[in-house]
mmCIF file of C-alpha atoms in Angstrom:
data_model
loop_
_atom_site.group_PDB
_atom_site.id
_atom_site.type_symbol
_atom_site.label_atom_id
_atom_site.label_comp_id
_atom_site.label_asym_id
_atom_site.label_seq_id
_atom_site.Cartn_x
_atom_site.Cartn_y
_atom_site.Cartn_z
ATOM 1 C CA MET A 257 98.089 133.330 70.023
ATOM 2 C CA ASN A 258 96.744 130.392 72.035
ATOM 3 C CA ARG A 259 95.763 127.866 69.358
ATOM 4 C CA LEU A 260 93.045 126.025 71.325
ATOM 5 C CA PHE A 261 91.324 129.277 72.282
ATOM 6 C CA SER A 262 91.415 130.504 68.687
ATOM 7 C CA VAL A 263 89.909 127.290 67.316
ATOM 8 C CA VAL A 264 87.102 127.145 69.899
ATOM 9 C CA LEU A 265 86.212 130.807 69.440
ATOM 10 C CA ALA A 266 86.294 130.486 65.658
ATOM 11 C CA LEU A 267 83.858 127.556 65.788
ATOM 12 C CA ILE A 268 81.479 129.510 68.031
ATOM 13 C CA LEU A 269 81.514 132.564 65.767
ATOM 14 C CA LEU A 270 81.266 130.600 62.531
ATOM 15 C CA SER A 271 78.294 128.681 63.887
ATOM 16 C CA SER A 272 76.597 132.024 64.553
ATOM 17 C CA GLY A 273 76.876 132.987 60.868
ATOM 18 C CA CYS A 274 80.105 135.005 60.913
ATOM 19 C CA GLY A 275 82.496 134.697 57.989
ATOM 20 C CA VAL A 276 86.167 133.709 58.289
ATOM 21 C CA THR A 277 87.334 137.326 57.825
ATOM 22 C CA ASP A 278 84.995 138.455 60.606
ATOM 23 C CA VAL A 279 86.384 135.825 62.958
ATOM 24 C CA LEU A 280 89.966 136.912 62.331
ATOM 25 C CA SER A 281 89.012 140.549 62.928
ATOM 26 C CA PHE A 282 87.294 139.600 66.171
ATOM 27 C CA LEU A 283 90.495 138.058 67.494
ATOM 28 C CA ASP A 284 92.536 141.229 66.960
ATOM 29 C CA ALA A 285 93.951 143.810 69.305
ATOM 30 C CA GLN A 286 96.140 146.504 67.765
ATOM 31 C CA PHE A 287 99.310 148.109 69.109
ATOM 32 C CA ARG A 288 101.630 151.007 68.265
ATOM 33 C CA ILE A 289 104.195 153.217 69.998
ATOM 34 C CA GLU A 290 102.296 156.404 70.765
ATOM 35 C CA ASN A 291 104.635 158.916 72.443
ATOM 36 C CA THR A 292 107.370 159.599 74.983
ATOM 37 C CA SER A 293 107.448 161.939 77.973
ATOM 38 C CA GLU A 294 109.519 162.939 81.014
ATOM 39 C CA PHE A 295 112.831 162.043 79.392
ATOM 40 C CA ALA A 296 115.859 162.454 81.670
ATOM 41 C CA ILE A 297 119.508 161.791 80.898
ATOM 42 C CA CYS A 298 121.980 161.649 83.783
ATOM 43 C CA GLY A 299 119.310 163.171 86.001
ATOM 44 C CA ILE A 300 118.682 166.137 83.684
ATOM 45 C CA ASP A 301 115.047 166.488 82.581
ATOM 46 C CA ILE A 302 115.201 167.364 78.888
ATOM 47 C CA SER A 303 111.482 167.149 78.136
ATOM 48 C CA GLU A 304 111.223 170.963 78.010
ATOM 49 C CA LEU A 305 114.615 171.548 76.403
ATOM 50 C CA GLY A 306 115.629 172.046 72.789
ATOM 51 C CA SER A 307 119.343 172.054 73.637
ATOM 52 C CA LEU A 308 121.617 171.662 76.658
ATOM 53 C CA SER A 309 123.595 174.311 78.459
ATOM 54 C CA VAL A 310 127.372 173.988 78.777
ATOM 55 C CA GLY A 311 126.958 172.947 82.403
ATOM 56 C CA GLN A 312 124.382 170.265 81.575
ATOM 57 C CA ALA A 313 126.590 168.881 78.806
ATOM 58 C CA ALA A 314 129.510 168.803 81.254
ATOM 59 C CA THR A 315 127.394 166.833 83.742
ATOM 60 C CA ILE A 316 126.621 164.222 81.109
ATOM 61 C CA ALA A 317 130.293 164.063 80.094
ATOM 62 C CA SER A 318 131.288 163.461 83.719
ATOM 63 C CA TYR A 319 128.933 160.487 83.909
ATOM 64 C CA TRP A 320 130.407 159.177 80.670
ATOM 65 C CA LEU A 321 133.927 159.338 82.103
ATOM 66 C CA GLN A 322 132.690 157.159 84.984
ATOM 67 C CA GLY A 323 131.264 154.606 82.538
ATOM 68 C CA GLN A 324 127.634 155.523 83.167
ATOM 69 C CA CYS A 325 124.770 157.165 81.314
ATOM 70 C CA PRO A 326 121.433 156.665 83.103
ATOM 71 C CA MET A 327 118.411 157.358 80.911
ATOM 72 C CA ASP A 328 114.791 157.378 82.077
ATOM 73 C CA PHE A 329 111.538 158.170 80.287
ATOM 74 C CA ASN A 330 107.910 157.172 79.948
ATOM 75 C CA MET A 331 106.880 155.507 76.715
ATOM 76 C CA GLY A 332 103.222 155.459 75.785
ATOM 77 C CA LEU A 333 102.073 152.230 74.129
ATOM 78 C CA GLY A 334 98.838 152.750 72.216
ATOM 79 C CA ILE A 335 96.387 149.830 72.278
ATOM 80 C CA LYS A 336 93.173 149.716 70.304
ATOM 81 C CA ASN A 337 90.310 147.241 70.551
ATOM 82 C CA PRO A 338 88.629 146.779 67.137
ATOM 83 C CA ASN A 339 85.748 144.782 68.629
ATOM 84 C CA THR A 340 83.355 147.749 68.671
ATOM 85 C CA GLY A 341 80.310 146.038 67.230
ATOM 86 C CA GLU A 342 80.462 147.982 63.955
ATOM 87 C CA SER A 343 81.126 144.831 61.898
ATOM 88 C CA GLY A 344 78.051 143.086 63.266
ATOM 89 C CA LEU A 345 80.059 141.045 65.767
ATOM 90 C CA PRO A 346 79.475 141.517 69.505
ATOM 91 C CA LYS A 347 81.224 144.302 71.381
ATOM 92 C CA ILE A 348 83.802 143.067 73.877
ATOM 93 C CA THR A 349 86.042 144.806 76.384
ATOM 94 C CA ILE A 350 89.562 143.424 76.587
ATOM 95 C CA THR A 351 92.192 143.714 79.334
ATOM 96 C CA LEU A 352 95.950 143.612 78.895
ATOM 97 C CA THR A 353 97.276 141.427 81.715
ATOM 98 C CA SER A 354 100.889 140.891 80.677
ATOM 99 C CA LEU A 355 103.416 142.438 78.312
ATOM 100 C CA ASP A 356 106.955 141.097 77.969
ATOM 101 C CA TYR A 357 109.008 143.447 75.806
ATOM 102 C CA ASP A 358 112.423 144.443 74.464
ATOM 103 C CA LEU A 359 112.927 148.087 73.431
ATOM 104 C CA PHE A 360 115.155 149.264 70.586
ATOM 105 C CA MET A 361 116.230 152.784 69.605
ATOM 106 C CA ASP A 362 117.239 154.034 66.158
ATOM 107 C CA THR A 363 120.619 155.747 66.411
ATOM 108 C CA ILE A 364 121.241 157.242 62.945
ATOM 109 C CA GLU A 365 119.603 159.829 60.715
ATOM 110 C CA GLY A 366 118.341 159.012 57.228
ATOM 111 C CA GLU A 367 116.277 156.291 55.629
ATOM 112 C CA ASP A 368 118.446 153.422 56.871
ATOM 113 C CA GLU A 369 117.833 152.117 60.373
ATOM 114 C CA ASP A 370 120.484 151.161 62.925
ATOM 115 C CA THR A 371 118.587 149.960 65.980
ATOM 116 C CA VAL A 372 120.222 149.174 69.313
ATOM 117 C CA GLN A 373 118.483 147.292 72.113
ATOM 118 C CA VAL A 374 118.373 149.618 75.093
ATOM 119 C CA ALA A 375 115.921 148.087 77.566
ATOM 120 C CA ASP A 376 113.593 145.236 78.384
ATOM 121 C CA GLY A 377 110.730 144.889 80.795
ATOM 122 C CA LEU A 378 107.597 143.107 81.911
ATOM 123 C CA PHE A 379 104.231 144.697 82.578
ATOM 124 C CA SER A 380 101.965 142.629 84.797
ATOM 125 C CA GLY A 381 98.601 143.892 85.967
ATOM 126 C CA GLU A 382 95.237 144.851 84.538
ATOM 127 C CA PHE A 383 94.955 147.542 81.854
ATOM 128 C CA GLY A 384 91.517 147.820 80.303
ATOM 129 C CA ILE A 385 90.844 148.635 76.646
ATOM 130 C CA GLY A 386 87.251 149.685 75.984
ATOM 131 C CA ASP A 387 84.920 148.663 73.188
ATOM 132 C CA ASP A 388 84.331 152.146 71.697
ATOM 133 C CA GLY A 389 87.444 152.337 69.490
ATOM 134 C CA THR A 390 89.229 154.813 71.774
ATOM 135 C CA ILE A 391 93.019 154.461 71.909
ATOM 136 C CA ALA A 392 94.135 153.397 75.392
ATOM 137 C CA VAL A 393 97.699 154.470 76.218
ATOM 138 C CA LEU A 394 99.739 152.348 78.612
ATOM 139 C CA ASP A 395 102.633 154.321 80.148
ATOM 140 C CA LEU A 396 105.731 152.159 80.525
ATOM 141 C CA GLY A 397 108.550 153.452 82.703
ATOM 142 C CA ILE A 398 111.783 152.878 80.789
ATOM 143 C CA SER A 399 115.140 153.001 82.597
ATOM 144 C CA PHE A 400 118.497 151.870 81.263
ATOM 145 C CA ASP A 401 122.201 152.615 81.305
ATOM 146 C CA GLY A 402 122.909 154.184 77.930
ATOM 147 C CA PHE A 403 126.681 153.835 78.204
ATOM 148 C CA GLN A 404 126.630 151.204 75.451
ATOM 149 C CA VAL A 405 125.079 153.814 73.164
ATOM 150 C CA PHE A 406 127.623 156.384 74.406
ATOM 151 C CA GLU A 407 130.470 154.090 73.382
ATOM 152 C CA LEU A 408 128.882 153.545 69.980
ATOM 153 C CA LEU A 409 128.107 157.172 69.138
ATOM 154 C CA GLY A 410 130.040 159.472 71.472
ATOM 155 C CA PRO A 411 128.635 162.128 73.863
ATOM 156 C CA ALA A 412 127.473 164.731 71.314
ATOM 157 C CA ALA A 413 125.518 162.224 69.225
ATOM 158 C CA VAL A 414 123.910 160.680 72.309
ATOM 159 C CA ILE A 415 122.712 164.123 73.441
ATOM 160 C CA ASP A 416 121.223 164.678 69.968
ATOM 161 C CA LEU A 417 119.575 161.253 70.168
ATOM 162 C CA ALA A 418 118.085 161.960 73.599
ATOM 163 C CA LEU A 419 116.733 165.328 72.444
ATOM 164 C CA ALA A 420 115.256 163.667 69.333
ATOM 165 C CA VAL A 421 113.377 161.199 71.537
ATOM 166 C CA GLY A 422 112.455 163.322 74.518
ATOM 167 C CA GLY A 423 113.269 167.003 73.962
ATOM 168 C CA ILE A 424 110.646 169.701 73.541
ATOM 169 C CA GLU A 425 111.177 169.616 69.757
ATOM 170 C CA GLY A 426 111.651 165.845 69.654
ATOM 171 C CA ASN A 427 109.456 163.706 67.439
ATOM 172 C CA ILE A 428 109.710 159.918 67.278
ATOM 173 C CA ARG A 429 107.837 160.120 63.961
ATOM 174 C CA ASP A 430 110.455 162.400 62.398
ATOM 175 C CA GLU A 431 111.146 161.503 58.748
ATOM 176 C CA ASP A 432 114.895 161.367 59.420
ATOM 177 C CA HIS A 433 114.386 158.424 61.786
ATOM 178 C CA LEU A 434 116.783 159.625 64.524
ATOM 179 C CA GLY A 435 115.298 158.653 67.864
ATOM 180 C CA ARG A 436 112.611 156.326 66.584
ATOM 181 C CA LEU A 437 111.648 153.458 68.849
ATOM 182 C CA GLN A 438 110.729 149.843 68.181
ATOM 183 C CA MET A 439 109.466 147.201 70.558
ATOM 184 C CA PHE A 440 109.409 143.429 70.338
ATOM 185 C CA ALA A 441 106.354 142.458 72.373
ATOM 186 C CA VAL A 442 104.707 139.334 73.758
ATOM 187 C CA PRO A 443 101.321 140.492 75.105
ATOM 188 C CA THR A 444 98.547 138.600 76.834
ATOM 189 C CA ILE A 445 94.991 139.908 76.889
ATOM 190 C CA GLU A 446 91.971 138.748 78.849
ATOM 191 C CA THR A 447 88.565 138.647 77.167
ATOM 192 C CA PRO A 448 85.138 137.445 78.318
ATOM 193 C CA LEU A 449 85.809 134.359 76.179
ATOM 194 C CA GLY A 450 89.246 133.527 77.604
ATOM 195 C CA ASP A 451 92.883 134.630 77.569
ATOM 196 C CA MET A 452 94.915 135.206 74.407
ATOM 197 C CA THR A 453 98.728 135.249 74.190
ATOM 198 C CA TRP A 454 100.800 136.063 71.086
ATOM 199 C CA ASP A 455 103.277 133.290 71.958
ATOM 200 C CA GLU A 456 105.809 134.039 69.230
ATOM 201 C CA GLY A 457 105.780 137.790 69.798
ATOM 202 C CA PHE A 458 105.852 140.527 67.172
ATOM 203 C CA TRP A 459 107.359 143.921 66.360
ATOM 204 C CA VAL A 460 105.561 147.092 67.414
ATOM 205 C CA GLY A 461 106.519 150.378 65.770
ATOM 206 C CA LEU A 462 104.869 153.672 64.924
ATOM 207 C CA ASN A 463 102.067 152.136 62.843
ATOM 208 C CA TRP A 464 99.237 149.939 64.055
ATOM 209 C CA THR A 465 99.877 146.203 64.078
ATOM 210 C CA ASP A 466 97.861 143.234 65.313
ATOM 211 C CA GLY A 467 100.840 140.876 65.299
ATOM 212 C CA SER A 468 99.805 139.012 62.152
#
């Protein structure tokens, strides 16, 4: 987070009678991976599928033989603004203006994790997060060539992985971990008091985090 901004804001809030804990809470925005949708593998939309037909599996295998495995889906990033006025501090609306991220996918079942980086991206724009505690969901279009994952796991396991992430019965919060997602994020938000950037970045998973 921008150090000069944090110090100036902390002095303003402390001079108004806020405690140190209140100041730290005021500086927060919270993030988590919310959901996935519209998952396609090799052009096949699997978002309404629980399994693949023989023909669909053959299509994916043909891509694999050519050294390709295009995967596309939308990932919803949940963002929550805790500055709702309930703690006695002022309400503020914040705006996400930039998000530099790397995306990782868990490739094995069970308690252990085996994450593989599958994509990276940069969001640049204006995405508002209100001051009423409502979760705002930013849809990020994810596209990558999953052939690296194909080589690691083989066709059958990759199909299972894709269905675990994006199929009709898929659940990224499944206790067996298969298909879970993790993001390493460097966000910037705009506030009425100035811009804030988490310069060192932080991990975003399925539970809320403020980067601390």
